[in-house]
Coordinates of C-alpha atoms and ligand atoms in Angstrom, one line a residue:
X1 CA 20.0 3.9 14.3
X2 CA 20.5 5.9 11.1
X3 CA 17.1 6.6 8.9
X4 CA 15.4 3.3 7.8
X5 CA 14.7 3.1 4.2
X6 CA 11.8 0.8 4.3
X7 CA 9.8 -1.4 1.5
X8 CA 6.0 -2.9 2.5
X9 CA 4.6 -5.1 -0.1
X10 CA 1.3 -7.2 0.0
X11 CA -1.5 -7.9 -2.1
X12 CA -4.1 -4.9 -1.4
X13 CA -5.8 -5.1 2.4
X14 CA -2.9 -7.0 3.5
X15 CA -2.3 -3.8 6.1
X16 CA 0.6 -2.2 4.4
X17 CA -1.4 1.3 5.4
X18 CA -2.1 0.3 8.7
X19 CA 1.5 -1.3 9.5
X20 CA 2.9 1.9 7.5
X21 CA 1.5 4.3 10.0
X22 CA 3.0 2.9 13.5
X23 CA 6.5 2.6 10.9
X24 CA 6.5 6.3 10.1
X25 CA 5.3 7.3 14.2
X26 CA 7.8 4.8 15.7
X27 CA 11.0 5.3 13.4
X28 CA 10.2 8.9 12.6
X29 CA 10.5 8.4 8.7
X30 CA 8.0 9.7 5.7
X31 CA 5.3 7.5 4.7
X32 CA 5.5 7.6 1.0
X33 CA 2.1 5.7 -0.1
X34 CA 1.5 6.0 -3.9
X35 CA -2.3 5.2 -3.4
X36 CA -3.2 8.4 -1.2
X37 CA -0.4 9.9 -3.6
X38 CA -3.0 9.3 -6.9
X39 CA -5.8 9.6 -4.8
X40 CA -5.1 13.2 -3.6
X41 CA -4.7 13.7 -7.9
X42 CA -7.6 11.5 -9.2
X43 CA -8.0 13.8 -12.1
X44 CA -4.7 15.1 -12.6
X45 CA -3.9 15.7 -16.8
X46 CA -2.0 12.8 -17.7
X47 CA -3.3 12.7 -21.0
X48 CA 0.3 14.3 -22.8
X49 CA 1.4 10.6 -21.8
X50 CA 0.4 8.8 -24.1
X51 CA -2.1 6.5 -21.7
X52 CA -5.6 4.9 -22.7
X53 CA -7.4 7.0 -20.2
X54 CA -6.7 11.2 -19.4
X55 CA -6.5 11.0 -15.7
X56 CA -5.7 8.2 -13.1
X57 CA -9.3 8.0 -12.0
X58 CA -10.4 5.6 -14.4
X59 CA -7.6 3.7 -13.8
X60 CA -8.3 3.4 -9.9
X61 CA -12.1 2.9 -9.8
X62 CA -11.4 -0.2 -11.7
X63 CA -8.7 -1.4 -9.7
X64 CA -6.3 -1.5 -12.6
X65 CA -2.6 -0.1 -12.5
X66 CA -2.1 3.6 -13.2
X67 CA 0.8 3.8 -16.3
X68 CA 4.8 3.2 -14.7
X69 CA 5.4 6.9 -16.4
X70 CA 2.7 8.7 -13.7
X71 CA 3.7 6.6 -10.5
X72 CA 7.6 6.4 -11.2
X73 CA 7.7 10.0 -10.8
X74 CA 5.6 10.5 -8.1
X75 CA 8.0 8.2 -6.2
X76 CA 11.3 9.5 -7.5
X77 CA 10.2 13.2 -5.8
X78 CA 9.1 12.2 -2.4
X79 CA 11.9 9.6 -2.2
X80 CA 14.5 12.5 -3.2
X81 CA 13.0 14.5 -0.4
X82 CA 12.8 12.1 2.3
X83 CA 15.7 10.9 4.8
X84 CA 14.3 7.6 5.9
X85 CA 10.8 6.5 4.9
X86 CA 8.6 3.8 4.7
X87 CA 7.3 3.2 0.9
X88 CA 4.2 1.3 0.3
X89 CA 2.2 0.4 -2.9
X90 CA 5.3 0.7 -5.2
X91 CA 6.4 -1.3 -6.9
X92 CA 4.0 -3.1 -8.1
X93 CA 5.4 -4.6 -11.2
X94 CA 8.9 -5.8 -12.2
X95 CA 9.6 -2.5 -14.3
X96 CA 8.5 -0.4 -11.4
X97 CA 10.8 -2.7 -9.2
X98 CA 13.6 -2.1 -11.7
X99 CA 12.8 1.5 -11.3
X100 CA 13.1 1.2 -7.6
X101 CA 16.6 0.4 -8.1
X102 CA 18.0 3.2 -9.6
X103 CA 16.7 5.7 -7.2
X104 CA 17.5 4.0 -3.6
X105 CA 18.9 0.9 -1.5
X106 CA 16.6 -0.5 0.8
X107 CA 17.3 -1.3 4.4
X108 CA 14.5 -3.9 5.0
X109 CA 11.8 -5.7 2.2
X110 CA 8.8 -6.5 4.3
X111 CA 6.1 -8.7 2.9
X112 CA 3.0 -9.1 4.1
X113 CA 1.1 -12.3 3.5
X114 CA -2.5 -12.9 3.8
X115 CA -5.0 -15.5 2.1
X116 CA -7.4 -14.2 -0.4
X117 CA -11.1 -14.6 1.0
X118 CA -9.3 -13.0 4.2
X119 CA -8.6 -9.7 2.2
X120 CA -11.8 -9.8 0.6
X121 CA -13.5 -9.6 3.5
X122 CA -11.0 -6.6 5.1
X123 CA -11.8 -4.7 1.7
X124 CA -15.2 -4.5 1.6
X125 CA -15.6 -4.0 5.1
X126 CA -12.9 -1.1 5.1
X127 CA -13.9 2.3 6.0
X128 CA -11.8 5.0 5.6
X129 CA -12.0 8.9 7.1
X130 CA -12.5 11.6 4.9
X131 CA -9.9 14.1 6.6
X132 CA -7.1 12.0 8.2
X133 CA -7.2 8.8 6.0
X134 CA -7.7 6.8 9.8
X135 CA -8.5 3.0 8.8
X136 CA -12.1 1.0 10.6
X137 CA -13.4 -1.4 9.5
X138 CA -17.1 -2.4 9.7
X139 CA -16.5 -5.8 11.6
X140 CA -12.9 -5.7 12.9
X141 CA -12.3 -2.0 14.2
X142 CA -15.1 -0.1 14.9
X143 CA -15.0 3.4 15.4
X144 CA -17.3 4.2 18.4
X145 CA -19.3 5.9 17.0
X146 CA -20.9 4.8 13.4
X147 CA -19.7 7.1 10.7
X148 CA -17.7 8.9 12.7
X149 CA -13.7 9.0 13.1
X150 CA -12.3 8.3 16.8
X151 CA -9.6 9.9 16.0
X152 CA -10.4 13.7 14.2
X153 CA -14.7 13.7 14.2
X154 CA -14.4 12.8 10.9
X155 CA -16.6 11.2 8.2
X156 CA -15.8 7.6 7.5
X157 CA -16.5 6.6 3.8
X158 CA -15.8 3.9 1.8
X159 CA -13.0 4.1 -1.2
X160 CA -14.4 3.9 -4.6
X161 CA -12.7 0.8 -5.2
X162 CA -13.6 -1.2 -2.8
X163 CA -16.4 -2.6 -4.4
X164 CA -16.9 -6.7 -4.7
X165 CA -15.8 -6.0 -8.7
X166 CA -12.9 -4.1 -8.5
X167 CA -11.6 -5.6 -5.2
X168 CA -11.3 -9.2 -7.3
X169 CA -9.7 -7.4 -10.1
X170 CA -7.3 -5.8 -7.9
X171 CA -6.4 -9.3 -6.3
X172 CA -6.1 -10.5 -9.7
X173 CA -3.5 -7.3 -10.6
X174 CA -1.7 -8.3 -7.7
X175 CA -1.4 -12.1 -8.3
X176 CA 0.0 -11.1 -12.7
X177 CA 1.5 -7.8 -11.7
X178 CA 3.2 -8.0 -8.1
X179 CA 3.8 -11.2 -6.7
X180 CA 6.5 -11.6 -9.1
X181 CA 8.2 -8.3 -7.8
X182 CA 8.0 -10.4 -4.4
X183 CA 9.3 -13.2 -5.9
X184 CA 12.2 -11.3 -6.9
X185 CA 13.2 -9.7 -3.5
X186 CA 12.2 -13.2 -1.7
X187 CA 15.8 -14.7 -0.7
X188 CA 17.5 -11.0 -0.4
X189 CA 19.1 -10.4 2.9
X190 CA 16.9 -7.7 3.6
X191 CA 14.0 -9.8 2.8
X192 CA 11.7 -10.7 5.7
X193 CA 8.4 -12.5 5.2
X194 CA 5.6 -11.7 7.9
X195 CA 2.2 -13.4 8.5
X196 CA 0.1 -10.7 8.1
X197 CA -3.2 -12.7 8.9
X198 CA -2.0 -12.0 12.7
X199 CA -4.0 -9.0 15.3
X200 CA -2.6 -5.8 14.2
X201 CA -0.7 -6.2 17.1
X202 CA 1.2 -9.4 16.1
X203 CA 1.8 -7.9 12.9
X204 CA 3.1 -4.7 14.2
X205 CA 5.4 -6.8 16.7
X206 CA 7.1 -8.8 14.3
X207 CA 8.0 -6.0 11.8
X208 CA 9.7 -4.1 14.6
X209 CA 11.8 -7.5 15.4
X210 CA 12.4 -7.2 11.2
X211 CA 13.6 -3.5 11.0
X212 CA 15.2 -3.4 14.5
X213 CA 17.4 -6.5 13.2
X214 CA 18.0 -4.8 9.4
X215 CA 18.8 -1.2 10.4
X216 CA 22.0 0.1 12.7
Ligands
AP5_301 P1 -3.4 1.5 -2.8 O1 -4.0 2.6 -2.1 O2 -1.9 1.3 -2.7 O3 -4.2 0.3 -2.5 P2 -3.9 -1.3 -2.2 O4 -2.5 -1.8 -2.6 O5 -5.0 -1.9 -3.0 O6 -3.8 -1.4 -0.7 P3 -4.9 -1.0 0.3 O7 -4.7 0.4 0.7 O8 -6.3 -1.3 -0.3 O9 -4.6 -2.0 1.4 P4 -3.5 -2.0 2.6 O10 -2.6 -3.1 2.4 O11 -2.9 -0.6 2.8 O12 -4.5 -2.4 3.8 P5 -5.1 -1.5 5.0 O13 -4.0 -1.3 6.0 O14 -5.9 -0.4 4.5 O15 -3.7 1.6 -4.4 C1 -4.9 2.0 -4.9 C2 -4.9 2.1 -6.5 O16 -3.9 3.1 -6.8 C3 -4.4 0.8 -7.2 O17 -5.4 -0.1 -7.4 C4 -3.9 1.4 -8.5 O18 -4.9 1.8 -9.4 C5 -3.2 2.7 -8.0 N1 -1.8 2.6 -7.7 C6 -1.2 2.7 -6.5 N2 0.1 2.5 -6.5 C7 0.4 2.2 -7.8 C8 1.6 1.8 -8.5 N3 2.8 1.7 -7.9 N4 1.5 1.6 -9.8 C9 0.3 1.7 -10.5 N5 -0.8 2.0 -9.9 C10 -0.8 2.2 -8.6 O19 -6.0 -2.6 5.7 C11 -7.2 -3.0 5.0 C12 -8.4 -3.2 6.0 O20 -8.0 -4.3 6.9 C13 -8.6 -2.0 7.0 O21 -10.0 -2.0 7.2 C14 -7.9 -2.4 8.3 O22 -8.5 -1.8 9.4 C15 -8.0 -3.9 8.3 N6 -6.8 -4.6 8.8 C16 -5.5 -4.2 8.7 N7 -4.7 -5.1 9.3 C17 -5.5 -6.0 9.9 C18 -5.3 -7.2 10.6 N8 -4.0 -7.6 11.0 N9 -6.4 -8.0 11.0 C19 -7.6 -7.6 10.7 N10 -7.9 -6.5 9.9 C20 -6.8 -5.7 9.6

Protein backbone atom coordinates (compact mmCIF):
# COMPACT_ATOMS: atom_id res chain seq x y z
CA UNK A 1 0.00 0.00 0.00
CA UNK A 2 1.74 3.26 -1.00
CA UNK A 3 1.21 6.39 1.71
CA UNK A 4 -2.44 7.29 2.22
CA UNK A 5 -3.18 10.85 1.72
CA UNK A 6 -6.20 11.15 3.91
CA UNK A 7 -9.06 13.95 4.43
CA UNK A 8 -11.44 13.75 7.84
CA UNK A 9 -14.19 16.25 7.89
CA UNK A 10 -17.08 16.72 10.49
CA UNK A 11 -18.74 19.28 12.30
CA UNK A 12 -16.47 19.87 15.60
CA UNK A 13 -16.74 16.68 18.27
CA UNK A 14 -17.64 14.52 15.46
CA UNK A 15 -14.15 12.46 16.43
CA UNK A 16 -12.06 13.59 13.59
CA UNK A 17 -9.11 13.73 16.50
CA UNK A 18 -9.94 10.62 18.00
CA UNK A 19 -10.39 8.66 14.55
CA UNK A 20 -7.14 10.71 13.38
CA UNK A 21 -5.01 9.12 15.90
CA UNK A 22 -5.61 5.14 15.28
CA UNK A 23 -5.24 6.62 11.24
CA UNK A 24 -1.72 8.00 11.80
CA UNK A 25 -0.73 4.64 14.34
CA UNK A 26 -2.25 2.18 11.99
CA UNK A 27 -1.15 3.58 8.38
CA UNK A 28 2.01 5.11 9.73
CA UNK A 29 1.18 8.69 8.11
CA UNK A 30 1.46 12.36 9.79
CA UNK A 31 -1.46 13.67 11.58
CA UNK A 32 -1.64 17.14 10.27
CA UNK A 33 -4.55 18.83 12.61
CA UNK A 34 -4.74 22.65 12.09
CA UNK A 35 -6.49 23.00 15.57
CA UNK A 36 -3.38 21.70 17.79
CA UNK A 37 -1.46 23.51 14.83
CA UNK A 38 -3.05 27.20 16.07
CA UNK A 39 -3.35 26.03 19.43
CA UNK A 40 0.45 25.37 19.88
CA UNK A 41 0.56 29.37 18.35
CA UNK A 42 -2.40 31.03 20.09
CA UNK A 43 -0.61 34.31 20.16
CA UNK A 44 1.50 34.07 17.30
CA UNK A 45 1.82 37.92 15.35
CA UNK A 46 -0.56 37.76 12.68
CA UNK A 47 -1.30 41.25 12.80
CA UNK A 48 1.00 42.30 9.31
CA UNK A 49 -2.16 40.41 7.73
CA UNK A 50 -4.36 42.49 7.60
CA UNK A 51 -6.96 40.55 10.14
CA UNK A 52 -9.59 42.12 12.70
CA UNK A 53 -7.73 40.67 15.60
CA UNK A 54 -3.51 40.42 16.09
CA UNK A 55 -3.22 36.76 17.04
CA UNK A 56 -5.45 33.67 16.41
CA UNK A 57 -6.49 33.52 20.07
CA UNK A 58 -9.33 35.72 19.80
CA UNK A 59 -10.35 34.09 17.01
CA UNK A 60 -10.46 30.45 18.72
CA UNK A 61 -11.88 31.31 22.17
CA UNK A 62 -14.90 32.42 20.19
CA UNK A 63 -15.14 29.60 18.06
CA UNK A 64 -14.93 31.68 14.98
CA UNK A 65 -12.52 30.81 11.93
CA UNK A 66 -8.95 31.91 12.02
CA UNK A 67 -8.27 34.14 8.47
CA UNK A 68 -7.65 31.47 5.12
CA UNK A 69 -4.09 33.53 4.84
CA UNK A 70 -2.81 32.01 8.57
CA UNK A 71 -4.19 28.41 8.15
CA UNK A 72 -3.48 27.96 4.25
CA UNK A 73 0.03 28.21 5.15
CA UNK A 74 0.21 26.23 8.03
CA UNK A 75 -1.12 23.43 5.91
CA UNK A 76 0.88 23.99 2.76
CA UNK A 77 4.29 23.36 5.12
CA UNK A 78 3.41 20.25 6.88
CA UNK A 79 1.66 18.79 3.76
CA UNK A 80 5.07 19.61 1.72
CA UNK A 81 6.83 17.71 4.46
CA UNK A 82 4.72 14.78 4.91
CA UNK A 83 4.65 11.34 2.70
CA UNK A 84 1.19 10.18 3.62
CA UNK A 85 -0.94 11.84 6.29
CA UNK A 86 -4.09 12.16 7.66
CA UNK A 87 -5.45 15.99 7.56
CA UNK A 88 -8.08 17.08 9.86
CA UNK A 89 -9.84 20.46 10.44
CA UNK A 90 -8.93 21.87 7.03
CA UNK A 91 -10.72 22.87 4.99
CA UNK A 92 -13.23 24.34 6.47
CA UNK A 93 -14.63 26.62 3.90
CA UNK A 94 -14.85 26.43 0.02
CA UNK A 95 -11.76 28.82 -0.48
CA UNK A 96 -9.75 26.69 1.89
CA UNK A 97 -11.16 23.57 -0.10
CA UNK A 98 -10.05 25.35 -3.29
CA UNK A 99 -6.75 25.76 -1.65
CA UNK A 100 -6.61 22.14 -0.83
CA UNK A 101 -6.52 21.50 -4.44
CA UNK A 102 -3.63 23.10 -5.59
CA UNK A 103 -1.35 21.63 -3.04
CA UNK A 104 -2.37 17.66 -3.07
CA UNK A 105 -4.72 14.77 -4.43
CA UNK A 106 -6.45 12.98 -1.92
CA UNK A 107 -6.71 9.18 -1.66
CA UNK A 108 -9.87 8.98 0.51
CA UNK A 109 -12.59 12.05 1.75
CA UNK A 110 -13.99 10.65 4.97
CA UNK A 111 -16.96 12.39 6.58
CA UNK A 112 -17.99 12.05 9.75
CA UNK A 113 -21.61 12.57 10.56
CA UNK A 114 -23.14 13.11 13.89
CA UNK A 115 -26.46 14.94 15.07
CA UNK A 116 -26.12 18.25 16.84
CA UNK A 117 -27.34 17.85 20.56
CA UNK A 118 -25.02 14.53 20.30
CA UNK A 119 -21.85 16.81 19.74
CA UNK A 120 -23.02 19.20 22.23
CA UNK A 121 -22.93 16.90 24.70
CA UNK A 122 -19.28 15.28 23.58
CA UNK A 123 -17.98 19.05 23.71
CA UNK A 124 -18.69 20.08 26.89
CA UNK A 125 -17.99 17.00 28.38
CA UNK A 126 -14.50 16.74 26.50
CA UNK A 127 -11.38 16.69 28.49
CA UNK A 128 -8.28 16.97 27.05
CA UNK A 129 -4.52 16.31 28.62
CA UNK A 130 -2.28 19.04 28.97
CA UNK A 131 1.03 17.09 27.68
CA UNK A 132 -0.06 14.52 25.13
CA UNK A 133 -3.39 16.02 23.78
CA UNK A 134 -5.11 12.24 24.90
CA UNK A 135 -9.06 12.75 24.52
CA UNK A 136 -11.71 11.69 27.91
CA UNK A 137 -14.44 12.65 28.30
CA UNK A 138 -16.44 13.28 31.58
CA UNK A 139 -19.29 10.69 30.79
CA UNK A 140 -18.17 8.52 27.91
CA UNK A 141 -14.27 7.81 28.60
CA UNK A 142 -13.14 8.19 31.80
CA UNK A 143 -9.75 8.27 32.65
CA UNK A 144 -9.24 6.21 35.83
CA UNK A 145 -8.28 8.45 37.70
CA UNK A 146 -10.13 12.03 37.82
CA UNK A 147 -7.93 14.70 36.42
CA UNK A 148 -5.49 12.56 35.59
CA UNK A 149 -4.26 11.10 32.04
CA UNK A 150 -4.14 7.14 31.72
CA UNK A 151 -1.97 7.40 29.27
CA UNK A 152 1.32 9.95 30.34
CA UNK A 153 0.06 11.19 34.32
CA UNK A 154 -1.03 14.07 32.81
CA UNK A 155 -3.42 16.95 33.69
CA UNK A 156 -6.65 16.70 31.90
CA UNK A 157 -8.17 20.21 31.20
CA UNK A 158 -10.78 21.52 29.34
CA UNK A 159 -10.13 23.60 25.96
CA UNK A 160 -11.04 27.23 26.14
CA UNK A 161 -13.62 26.73 23.64
CA UNK A 162 -15.56 24.38 24.77
CA UNK A 163 -17.83 26.46 26.59
CA UNK A 164 -21.84 26.12 25.97
CA UNK A 165 -21.35 29.76 23.94
CA UNK A 166 -18.68 29.08 21.79
CA UNK A 167 -19.49 25.35 21.15
CA UNK A 168 -23.01 26.65 19.43
CA UNK A 169 -21.19 29.17 17.51
CA UNK A 170 -18.80 26.71 16.39
CA UNK A 171 -21.69 24.34 15.20
CA UNK A 172 -23.18 27.27 13.61
CA UNK A 173 -19.51 28.05 11.66
CA UNK A 174 -19.64 24.64 10.63
CA UNK A 175 -23.25 24.41 9.33
CA UNK A 176 -22.35 28.39 6.91
CA UNK A 177 -18.76 27.64 6.54
CA UNK A 178 -18.14 23.75 6.07
CA UNK A 179 -20.89 21.64 5.20
CA UNK A 180 -20.84 23.16 1.90
CA UNK A 181 -17.03 22.06 1.48
CA UNK A 182 -18.81 18.53 2.19
CA UNK A 183 -21.28 19.12 -0.09
CA UNK A 184 -18.79 19.58 -2.63
CA UNK A 185 -16.65 16.34 -2.11
CA UNK A 186 -20.07 14.31 -1.48
CA UNK A 187 -20.44 12.15 -4.89
CA UNK A 188 -16.43 12.03 -5.47
CA UNK A 189 -15.13 8.59 -5.87
CA UNK A 190 -13.06 8.96 -3.01
CA UNK A 191 -15.89 10.15 -1.01
CA UNK A 192 -17.08 7.92 1.83
CA UNK A 193 -19.69 8.88 4.29
CA UNK A 194 -19.44 7.27 7.88
CA UNK A 195 -21.90 7.31 10.85
CA UNK A 196 -19.93 8.78 13.29
CA UNK A 197 -22.64 8.54 16.16
CA UNK A 198 -21.25 4.73 16.29
CA UNK A 199 -18.70 3.34 19.65
CA UNK A 200 -15.31 4.51 18.70
CA UNK A 201 -14.90 1.18 17.82
CA UNK A 202 -17.59 1.04 14.99
CA UNK A 203 -16.32 4.21 13.74
CA UNK A 204 -12.78 3.17 13.67
CA UNK A 205 -13.92 -0.19 11.85
CA UNK A 206 -15.64 1.28 9.10
CA UNK A 207 -12.99 3.93 8.08
CA UNK A 208 -10.45 1.11 7.83
CA UNK A 209 -13.01 -0.77 5.34
CA UNK A 210 -12.96 3.09 3.61
CA UNK A 211 -9.19 3.58 3.32
CA UNK A 212 -8.25 -0.15 2.88
CA UNK A 213 -10.85 0.00 -0.23
CA UNK A 214 -9.39 3.71 -1.54
CA UNK A 215 -5.62 3.17 -1.20
CA UNK A 216 -3.26 0.36 -3.15
P1 LIG B 1 -10.24 22.14 15.93
O1 LIG B 1 -9.25 21.84 16.96
O2 LIG B 1 -10.08 21.56 14.57
O3 LIG B 1 -11.64 21.79 16.55
P2 LIG B 1 -12.98 21.23 15.94
O4 LIG B 1 -13.12 21.07 14.47
O5 LIG B 1 -13.99 22.10 16.59
O6 LIG B 1 -12.95 19.77 16.31
P3 LIG B 1 -12.71 19.19 17.73
O7 LIG B 1 -11.27 18.99 17.98
O8 LIG B 1 -13.47 20.00 18.74
O9 LIG B 1 -13.50 17.84 17.58
P4 LIG B 1 -13.11 16.45 16.92
O10 LIG B 1 -13.98 16.21 15.72
O11 LIG B 1 -11.63 16.34 16.72
O12 LIG B 1 -13.64 15.47 18.06
P5 LIG B 1 -12.82 14.65 19.16
O13 LIG B 1 -12.17 13.46 18.52
O14 LIG B 1 -11.98 15.54 20.00
O15 LIG B 1 -10.36 23.73 15.72
C1 LIG B 1 -10.44 24.63 16.82
C2 LIG B 1 -10.47 26.07 16.32
O16 LIG B 1 -9.26 26.35 15.55
C3 LIG B 1 -11.61 26.43 15.36
O17 LIG B 1 -12.80 26.74 16.05
C4 LIG B 1 -10.99 27.63 14.62
O18 LIG B 1 -11.04 28.78 15.41
C5 LIG B 1 -9.55 27.21 14.46
N1 LIG B 1 -9.29 26.49 13.19
C6 LIG B 1 -8.89 25.19 13.06
N2 LIG B 1 -8.77 24.85 11.77
C7 LIG B 1 -9.11 25.95 11.05
C8 LIG B 1 -9.22 26.22 9.65
N3 LIG B 1 -8.95 25.29 8.72
N4 LIG B 1 -9.59 27.47 9.27
C9 LIG B 1 -9.85 28.43 10.18
N5 LIG B 1 -9.78 28.24 11.52
C10 LIG B 1 -9.42 27.01 11.95
O19 LIG B 1 -14.05 14.09 20.03
C11 LIG B 1 -14.84 14.96 20.83
C12 LIG B 1 -15.25 14.26 22.15
O20 LIG B 1 -16.12 13.18 21.84
C13 LIG B 1 -14.07 13.65 22.94
O21 LIG B 1 -14.34 13.81 24.33
C14 LIG B 1 -14.09 12.17 22.56
O22 LIG B 1 -13.59 11.35 23.62
C15 LIG B 1 -15.57 11.93 22.32
N6 LIG B 1 -15.83 10.96 21.24
C16 LIG B 1 -15.15 10.81 20.05
N7 LIG B 1 -15.71 9.83 19.31
C17 LIG B 1 -16.79 9.38 20.03
C18 LIG B 1 -17.79 8.37 19.79
N8 LIG B 1 -17.81 7.64 18.64
N9 LIG B 1 -18.75 8.18 20.74
C19 LIG B 1 -18.74 8.92 21.91
N10 LIG B 1 -17.81 9.87 22.19
C20 LIG B 1 -16.86 10.09 21.26
Amino acid sequence: MSAPRILIIGPPGAGKGTQSANIAEAYGVDHITTGDALRGNKDMDISDMDTEYDTPREYMEAGDLVPDEVVNAIVDEALSQADGFVLDGYPRNLDQAKELEEMTDLDVILSLDVSREELIDRLTGRRVCDDCGTNFHVEFDQPEEEGVCDECGGDLIQRDDDNRESVENRLDVFEENTKPVIDHYDGDDSFVAIDGEQTPDDVWADIQDAIDAHVE
